[in-house]
Amino acid sequence: MFLGEKGKYRLVQNCVLCGAAPCDTACPEGLAPARQLRSIWFDNEKSAAARLPMPNACADCSAPCETACLKCGEVPIQKAMRFLAEEVKPTLAADMPDSEAALQTDICGIPLENPFLLASSVVGSNYDMCARAFAAGWAGVSFKTICAFPIHEASPRFSAVYSGDGSMAGFKNIEQLSDHSVAENMAIFRQLKKDYPQKFILASIMGRNDAEWTELARQCQENGADALELNFSCPNMMEEGLGSDIGQVPALVERFTAAARRGASIPILAKLTPNVARMSPAAEAALSGGADGLSAINTIKSLMAVDPDTYVSSPDVHGKSAVGGYSGKAVKPIALRFIAELGQNRKLRGMHLSGMGGVENWRDALEFLLLGAGSVQVTTAVMQYGYRIIEDLKAGLNYYLQAKGFRHVSEVVGLALAAVSDTTDALERGSIVYPKFNRKTCIGCGRCEISCLDGGHQAIHLDGQRRPILDAKKCVGCHLCVLVCPTDSIGSSGKRICQA
Ligand SMILES: Cc1cc2nc3c(=O)[nH]c(=O)nc-3n(C[C@H](O)[C@H](O)[C@H](O)COP(=O)(O)O)c2cc1C
């Protein structure tokens, strides 16, 4: 059974990742198939396979899991379990580590159980939610932004762009800040710190003037926050001169960071907006104002889903909509680009970078770490899948570190920065890497031929067996065919051939 990177997702694409999954209850061997399918969904099949006992108990089972499944017959649960046991497990380079010690890190010297925090938003907006997230394994929370002015949210306030499997590829929100009073939020901090002293509370705040920034900072420190996150980046504020309006003006970033610094001595992270050409001016201004770290990205200004009948974009609030913040999987490349910019900026050396934007699984998180982030925050994936995603975030990263021989997560921070160039003129252009076709796994769909004909350089045609033949004289090595192949049957030859 060859499934490859893309094929493995087909095993789980009909799974709805339901809660209290009937397949788990039905499994006579207690193999928790729902948990294993979730690991495949979140790119974590290696640690799932490492967890599975041998010999493989699924091979001879009558698969009551599939009968019990809410989408009875539509999810090949047994095949997925066999994929883990028979295809993945034999290739494992390491056992699952028996401790999570390698994940321990810190934010500005304050210990963190692992690099994962809830990003400031609805997912961490009251005591009960934070407590459940901590119990699930999150190392901390950037609490929903606290302000001293009243908040009245619109309804509905979210919208989404979907990918083919029904999951949300991008997410838009027009939500503002915490609708609890400052006093209520301070009481939550006190209780959280009392009950979970080892968890990290990052207090996200937003003031309207210097005095408010100072006072909010002071109160958060006094009530148990480990660090502050200054929200210079919410794109959804009603009044001008707040949120991302500040983040776009370095002088204001410096001024309000300094105001917060006057109120507190705990570490300060400035949360910056991606709604700028470059983030460095605001980041350097935050440093001048007294910040110890940076968080990025907040959401990207967006419009989506214009209704063809009502002509109103989504979310439709009583016949009107508004530009709002875009987040989730789709924004990850933009977020990574900004993290790399900050990570490469020598003036910012020593500042903690907390990265976010589109993190759903451990590989997403690893990309942020490799580009210089020391911690990783998540909102949209938690909104979509729940706090339980922390299991695969931690297990996947822990397994990766073990398999690669890293003793500590901090060892991977920034490893990918040296290979990033801000512009393409630094790239070598004298050679070509040709694609390589695997005729055994190719099913002859012709998608490579179609894309090469209409979007490439007319270098591929199918032979009598519907298998691709490459015309090396025409191929420019763009690798569009590699990307569109639905069966992972086209790879890179790995050989760089010099052009005449
Ligand atoms: C519904 C929603 C509410 C948010 N509220 C806040 C907020 O109060 N303060 C803040 O700094 N960021 C807020 N954000 C931005 C997130 O913290 C995060 O920066 C952004 O969503 C990118 O991460 P993600 O792709 O993991 O969601 C919010 C995001 C969403 C989706």
XYZ file of C-alpha atoms and ligand atoms in Angstrom:
531
model
C 0.000 0.000 0.000
C 1.768 3.196 -1.138
C -0.003 6.317 0.050
C 2.619 9.031 0.136
C 2.280 12.490 1.657
C -0.937 13.418 -0.156
C -2.451 9.950 -0.073
C -2.354 9.674 3.675
C -4.797 12.564 3.988
C -7.255 10.711 1.768
C -7.478 8.056 4.483
C -8.933 10.585 6.872
C -10.657 13.101 4.639
C -14.117 11.712 5.382
C -13.417 11.502 9.099
C -15.217 14.310 10.914
C -12.852 14.147 13.914
C -15.887 13.784 16.137
C -15.785 14.063 19.901
C -16.285 10.929 22.041
C -15.818 8.922 18.846
C -17.841 5.703 18.528
C -14.944 4.002 16.709
C -12.899 4.247 19.903
C -15.616 2.557 21.911
C -16.077 -0.142 19.295
C -12.401 -1.092 18.997
C -12.008 -4.488 20.708
C -8.254 -3.926 21.147
C -8.559 -0.486 22.736
C -6.328 1.061 20.042
C -8.100 4.443 20.127
C -8.544 4.650 16.344
C -10.032 8.170 16.540
C -6.860 9.410 18.183
C -4.726 7.714 15.523
C -6.807 9.135 12.657
C -6.482 12.568 14.211
C -2.718 12.140 14.247
C -2.735 11.348 10.526
C -4.895 14.451 9.934
C -2.342 16.531 11.846
C 0.683 15.175 10.005
C 1.762 13.206 13.030
C 1.570 9.655 11.762
C 5.070 8.819 12.991
C 4.345 9.304 16.659
C 0.952 7.615 16.128
C 2.698 4.585 14.641
C 5.259 4.630 17.430
C 2.391 4.436 19.934
C 0.788 1.398 18.312
C 1.518 -1.977 19.914
C 2.925 -4.775 17.801
C 1.903 -7.165 16.377
C -0.698 -5.285 14.418
C -4.056 -6.283 15.860
C -6.059 -4.638 13.053
C -5.109 -7.030 10.280
C -7.518 -9.824 11.233
C -10.228 -7.734 12.870
C -13.756 -7.493 11.464
C -13.495 -3.690 11.894
C -16.437 -2.924 14.175
C -14.915 0.572 14.316
C -16.069 1.169 10.734
C -19.608 -0.008 11.468
C -19.815 2.189 14.556
C -18.429 5.227 12.708
C -20.883 8.162 12.436
C -20.120 8.129 8.715
C -20.487 4.358 8.579
C -18.563 2.897 5.664
C -17.094 6.210 4.506
C -13.939 6.249 6.613
C -11.411 3.454 5.931
C -10.428 3.227 9.592
C -8.905 -0.220 9.346
C -6.875 0.766 6.303
C -5.636 3.851 8.157
C -4.612 1.738 11.140
C -2.841 -0.718 8.852
C -1.093 2.171 7.114
C 0.308 3.201 10.505
C 1.312 -0.304 11.506
C 2.519 -1.660 8.192
C 3.763 1.331 6.211
C 4.870 3.886 8.797
C 6.004 1.853 11.801
C 8.691 -0.173 9.981
C 10.313 3.059 8.753
C 10.525 4.768 12.137
C 13.962 6.101 12.966
C 13.338 6.375 16.700
C 11.095 5.313 19.535
C 8.629 7.778 21.003
C 10.477 9.702 23.746
C 9.210 8.788 27.189
C 9.376 12.358 28.469
C 8.551 15.831 27.168
C 11.681 17.365 28.678
C 13.054 18.286 25.242
C 10.075 20.583 24.691
C 10.802 22.773 27.720
C 11.798 26.294 26.868
C 11.286 29.835 28.121
C 9.976 33.271 27.252
C 12.499 35.913 28.318
C 13.872 33.587 31.003
C 10.485 32.513 32.390
C 10.061 28.723 32.066
C 7.588 27.275 29.600
C 6.625 23.561 29.674
C 6.550 23.501 25.892
C 6.577 26.184 23.180
C 2.786 26.225 22.685
C 0.439 28.949 23.896
C -3.110 29.861 23.039
C -3.032 33.086 21.014
C -4.994 36.030 22.367
C -8.611 35.568 21.275
C -11.842 33.939 22.236
C -9.996 30.630 22.864
C -8.475 32.029 26.046
C -11.044 34.470 27.311
C -12.229 33.148 30.680
C -11.073 31.020 33.607
C -12.772 27.797 32.575
C -11.405 27.865 29.030
C -7.835 28.500 30.190
C -8.107 25.811 32.862
C -9.290 23.230 30.313
C -6.550 24.247 27.883
C -3.895 23.942 30.588
C -5.214 20.531 31.576
C -5.018 19.484 27.917
C -1.325 20.395 27.839
C -0.982 23.990 26.611
C 1.968 25.684 28.293
C 0.231 29.003 28.622
C -2.212 31.517 27.256
C -2.049 34.916 25.708
C -5.291 36.002 27.309
C -7.975 37.776 25.249
C -6.958 41.448 24.928
C -7.998 43.465 27.958
C -9.070 47.086 27.627
C -10.694 49.703 29.817
C -13.495 50.600 27.390
C -16.770 48.794 26.664
C -16.914 46.190 23.889
C -20.123 45.265 22.038
C -19.501 42.621 19.422
C -21.395 42.227 16.112
C -23.325 39.082 15.191
C -22.439 37.041 13.226
C -18.739 37.824 13.390
C -16.896 35.042 11.548
C -16.580 33.757 7.989
C -14.458 31.059 6.347
C -12.902 29.885 3.105
C -13.101 26.096 2.836
C -10.755 23.590 1.273
C -11.994 20.545 -0.615
C -12.158 18.290 2.450
C -14.486 20.703 4.246
C -11.882 22.078 6.633
C -11.349 25.803 6.944
C -8.395 27.024 4.922
C -8.851 30.648 5.933
C -10.899 32.361 8.591
C -12.155 35.924 8.873
C -13.243 37.613 12.087
C -14.521 41.058 12.972
C -14.186 40.463 16.700
C -12.732 43.107 18.974
C -11.446 42.740 22.534
C -12.443 41.155 25.844
C -15.968 42.050 26.858
C -15.156 41.452 30.545
C -14.237 44.402 32.716
C -10.624 44.894 33.728
C -11.546 43.923 37.289
C -13.170 40.667 36.122
C -10.119 39.781 34.059
C -7.752 40.569 36.939
C -9.745 38.188 39.156
C -9.325 35.497 36.469
C -5.554 36.060 36.396
C -5.310 35.739 40.182
C -7.261 32.480 40.170
C -5.351 31.022 37.214
C -1.999 31.858 38.773
C -3.098 30.334 42.075
C -4.393 27.112 40.484
C -1.804 26.783 37.684
C 1.377 28.474 38.955
C 3.539 26.711 36.380
C 1.500 27.887 33.373
C 2.438 31.043 31.482
C 0.016 33.967 31.520
C 0.729 36.484 28.802
C -1.561 39.438 29.424
C -2.647 41.032 26.167
C -3.628 44.671 26.668
C -4.738 47.674 24.645
C -4.925 51.248 25.931
C -6.365 54.363 24.341
C -3.665 56.688 25.679
C -0.402 56.593 27.642
C -2.131 56.536 31.008
C -4.274 53.519 30.083
C -1.301 51.540 28.752
C 0.606 52.235 31.961
C -2.297 51.396 34.245
C -3.280 48.180 32.445
C 0.345 47.025 32.508
C 0.577 47.785 36.217
C -2.622 45.915 37.064
C -1.738 42.844 35.006
C 1.647 42.555 36.689
C 0.097 43.039 40.112
C -2.471 40.295 39.480
C -0.100 37.572 38.353
C 0.687 37.983 34.655
C 4.081 36.551 33.717
C 4.503 38.915 30.789
C 2.602 41.503 28.768
C 1.628 41.427 25.123
C 0.828 44.864 23.730
C -1.886 44.654 21.104
C -0.677 47.057 18.404
C -2.314 44.970 15.736
C -6.063 44.262 16.010
C -7.534 45.328 12.637
C -11.128 45.378 13.898
C -11.293 48.405 16.180
C -14.201 50.831 15.877
C -12.269 53.935 16.834
C -9.389 55.165 14.702
C -5.962 55.242 16.317
C -6.242 51.852 18.035
C -4.901 48.371 17.285
C -3.296 48.026 13.872
C -3.480 51.804 13.406
C -0.792 51.978 16.097
C 1.260 49.101 14.715
C 1.546 50.900 11.381
C 3.198 53.959 12.973
C 6.565 53.145 14.594
C 6.593 56.353 16.660
C 3.322 55.325 18.327
C 4.615 51.776 18.918
C 7.628 53.210 20.736
C 5.543 55.664 22.703
C 2.947 53.176 23.941
C 5.552 50.474 24.644
C 7.340 52.993 26.828
C 4.029 53.821 28.511
C 3.420 50.155 29.322
C 7.014 49.789 30.501
C 6.429 52.584 33.028
C 3.691 50.453 34.593
C 5.439 47.080 34.783
C 8.834 45.432 35.047
C 7.791 41.993 33.697
C 8.770 41.088 30.099
C 6.895 42.947 27.372
C 6.132 41.535 23.928
C 4.803 43.898 21.254
C 2.246 42.170 19.028
C 2.705 43.563 15.546
C 0.463 43.914 12.538
C 1.118 42.236 9.188
C -0.777 45.073 7.478
C 2.512 46.776 6.588
C 5.165 46.330 3.899
C 7.873 45.532 6.446
C 7.609 44.785 10.160
C 11.119 45.837 11.177
C 10.407 49.577 11.677
C 7.663 48.821 14.220
C 9.753 46.044 15.814
C 12.771 48.315 16.256
C 10.496 51.004 17.677
C 9.128 48.496 20.203
C 12.688 47.656 21.231
C 13.472 51.338 21.712
C 10.341 51.678 23.825
C 11.489 48.901 26.156
C 10.001 45.688 24.706
C 11.770 42.375 25.359
C 10.071 40.454 22.603
C 7.725 40.507 19.631
C 4.607 38.571 18.699
C 3.480 38.174 15.107
C 1.306 37.981 13.228
C -2.085 39.353 14.118
C -4.759 38.984 11.468
C -4.556 40.362 7.928
C -7.137 42.874 6.687
C -9.520 41.085 4.371
C -12.883 40.858 2.655
C -14.482 37.595 1.570
C -17.488 35.764 0.215
C -19.532 38.480 -1.495
C -23.055 37.054 -1.753
C -24.158 36.996 -5.410
C -27.780 37.744 -4.460
C -27.515 40.265 -1.622
C -24.175 41.809 -2.713
C -23.066 41.788 0.922
C -19.766 40.196 1.879
C -19.465 37.837 4.789
C -20.117 38.018 7.690
C -23.360 39.842 6.852
C -24.321 41.955 9.849
C -27.800 43.220 9.117
C -27.059 43.948 5.447
C -23.533 45.296 5.929
C -20.099 43.868 6.379
C -16.661 45.257 7.150
C -13.021 44.685 6.453
C -11.850 42.207 9.077
C -8.919 40.052 10.146
C -7.916 36.941 8.176
C -6.198 34.040 9.951
C -5.774 30.275 9.781
C -3.861 27.949 7.488
C -3.937 30.323 4.496
C -1.959 33.039 6.267
C 0.953 30.869 7.403
C 3.294 31.755 4.507
C 2.730 35.455 5.172
C 3.332 34.965 8.879
C 6.519 32.986 8.227
C 7.803 35.713 5.959
C 7.430 38.286 8.748
C 8.965 35.989 11.383
C 11.962 35.464 9.104
C 12.282 39.219 8.613
C 12.351 39.731 12.391
C 14.626 36.730 12.926
C 17.174 38.050 10.433
C 17.177 41.601 11.773
C 20.433 41.967 13.726
C 19.125 44.964 15.654
C 16.491 42.699 17.221
C 18.961 40.005 18.407
C 18.049 38.752 21.862
C 14.373 39.650 21.599
C 11.978 36.737 22.087
C 9.882 36.044 18.984
C 6.479 34.485 19.513
C 5.211 33.277 16.154
C 1.679 32.602 15.019
C -0.574 32.567 11.996
C -1.988 29.367 10.559
C -0.402 26.851 12.908
C -2.446 23.637 12.901
C 0.139 20.924 13.387
C 3.663 20.364 14.691
C 5.230 20.868 11.281
C 3.657 24.298 10.992
C 4.989 25.093 14.443
C 8.430 23.750 13.580
C 8.584 26.092 10.586
C 8.065 29.057 12.898
C 10.778 27.763 15.236
C 13.206 27.154 12.387
C 12.678 30.740 11.233
C 13.496 32.183 14.634
C 10.403 31.956 16.849
C 11.051 30.808 20.403
C 7.384 30.108 21.133
C 4.311 29.459 19.000
C 0.726 30.604 19.482
C -2.508 29.254 18.017
C -6.073 30.516 17.677
C -7.897 29.475 14.517
C -6.953 25.791 14.633
C -8.175 25.635 18.234
C -11.445 27.289 17.214
C -11.856 24.658 14.514
C -10.603 21.521 16.265
C -10.436 22.276 19.978
C -7.712 22.296 22.634
C -7.011 18.614 21.886
C -4.721 19.596 18.973
C -2.021 20.179 21.595
C -1.576 16.390 21.834
C -0.365 16.147 18.254
C 1.551 19.435 18.411
C 3.583 18.181 21.363
C 3.940 14.561 20.303
C 4.893 15.431 16.727
C 7.524 17.971 17.732
C 8.866 15.747 20.504
C 9.221 12.822 18.128
C 10.918 15.006 15.513
C 13.476 16.274 18.036
C 14.249 12.734 19.155
C 14.500 11.347 15.627
C 16.808 14.181 14.555
C 18.998 13.920 17.640
C 18.160 17.343 19.064
C 18.236 17.356 22.831
C 16.317 20.528 23.251
C 13.768 22.510 21.252
C 15.884 25.657 21.507
C 18.476 23.948 19.290
C 16.208 24.250 16.239
C 15.369 27.939 16.668
C 16.545 29.931 13.665
C 18.129 27.016 11.775
C 16.326 27.927 8.545
C 17.177 31.629 8.587
C 20.496 31.374 6.775
C 18.817 29.919 3.674
C 16.187 32.671 3.386
C 16.809 35.523 1.011
C 14.575 38.571 1.046
C 14.698 38.813 -2.733
C 15.081 36.262 -5.513
C 18.197 37.846 -7.032
C 20.366 35.890 -4.571
C 19.360 32.594 -6.227
C 21.452 30.485 -8.582
C 19.927 30.424 -12.076
C 22.375 28.465 -14.194
C 21.007 24.950 -13.683
C 17.846 22.859 -13.765
C 16.502 20.115 -11.513
C 14.364 17.790 -13.635
C 11.322 15.970 -12.266
C 11.492 12.203 -11.818
C 8.478 9.984 -12.519
C 7.593 6.845 -10.574
C 5.874 4.711 -13.179
C 4.845 2.094 -10.606
C 2.753 4.403 -8.458
C 1.549 6.629 -11.324
C -2.085 5.868 -12.168
C -2.006 7.661 -15.503
C -4.420 10.472 -14.691
C -2.608 12.929 -16.934
C -2.795 15.837 -14.528
C 0.924 16.512 -15.007
C 0.460 16.644 -18.788
C -2.508 19.017 -18.519
C -0.720 21.390 -16.147
C 2.499 21.316 -18.143
C 0.591 22.003 -21.364
C -1.538 24.848 -20.057
C 0.525 26.206 -17.182
C 4.042 25.119 -17.995
C 6.297 24.498 -20.972
C 4.644 21.643 -22.924
C 7.360 19.219 -21.794
C 5.192 16.238 -20.764
C 3.119 13.859 -22.858
C 1.602 10.493 -21.959
C 2.749 7.286 -23.596
C 0.550 4.363 -24.683
C 0.209 3.209 -21.082
C -0.835 6.690 -19.969
C 2.516 7.201 -18.253
C 4.357 10.567 -18.497
C 7.334 11.041 -20.791
C 9.502 14.112 -20.280
C 10.932 16.175 -23.104
C 14.099 17.421 -21.389
C 14.693 19.980 -24.127
C 11.475 21.757 -23.218
C 11.395 21.154 -19.450
C 12.522 24.187 -17.454
C 12.443 22.343 -14.117
C 9.642 24.456 -12.625
C 8.168 21.417 -10.755
C 4.527 22.326 -11.350
C 4.023 18.647 -12.261
C 5.418 17.586 -8.862
C 2.917 19.804 -7.089
C -0.194 18.802 -9.033
C 0.377 15.023 -9.078
C -2.396 13.586 -6.895
C -0.519 10.367 -6.117
C 2.923 11.737 -5.185
C 4.347 9.879 -8.175
C 6.511 12.756 -9.349
C 9.462 13.876 -7.320
C 12.647 15.774 -7.823
C 15.500 13.973 -9.538
C 17.671 15.771 -7.005
C 20.285 16.362 -9.699
C 21.145 19.886 -10.709
C 21.993 19.891 -14.429
C 23.878 22.912 -15.702
C 22.286 24.681 -18.630
C 24.406 25.171 -21.716
C -11.837 35.273 16.597
C -10.498 35.892 16.808
C -10.306 36.818 17.823
C -9.053 37.393 18.017
N -8.885 38.283 19.040
C -7.648 38.799 19.275
C -7.413 39.638 20.393
O -8.307 39.942 21.192
N -6.157 40.107 20.570
C -5.113 39.805 19.739
O -3.984 40.259 19.967
N -5.315 38.992 18.683
C -6.539 38.482 18.445
N -6.731 37.613 17.403
C -5.575 37.250 16.542
C -4.905 35.945 16.999
O -4.381 36.072 18.287
C -3.776 35.540 16.042
O -2.808 36.557 16.050
C -4.232 35.338 14.611
O -5.530 34.799 14.561
C -3.289 34.435 13.826
O -3.190 33.146 14.412
P -4.092 31.880 13.942
O -3.952 31.756 12.465
O -3.555 30.730 14.722
O -5.483 32.207 14.315
C -7.980 37.041 17.188
C -8.170 36.098 16.169
C -9.410 35.524 15.978
C -9.580 34.511 14.879
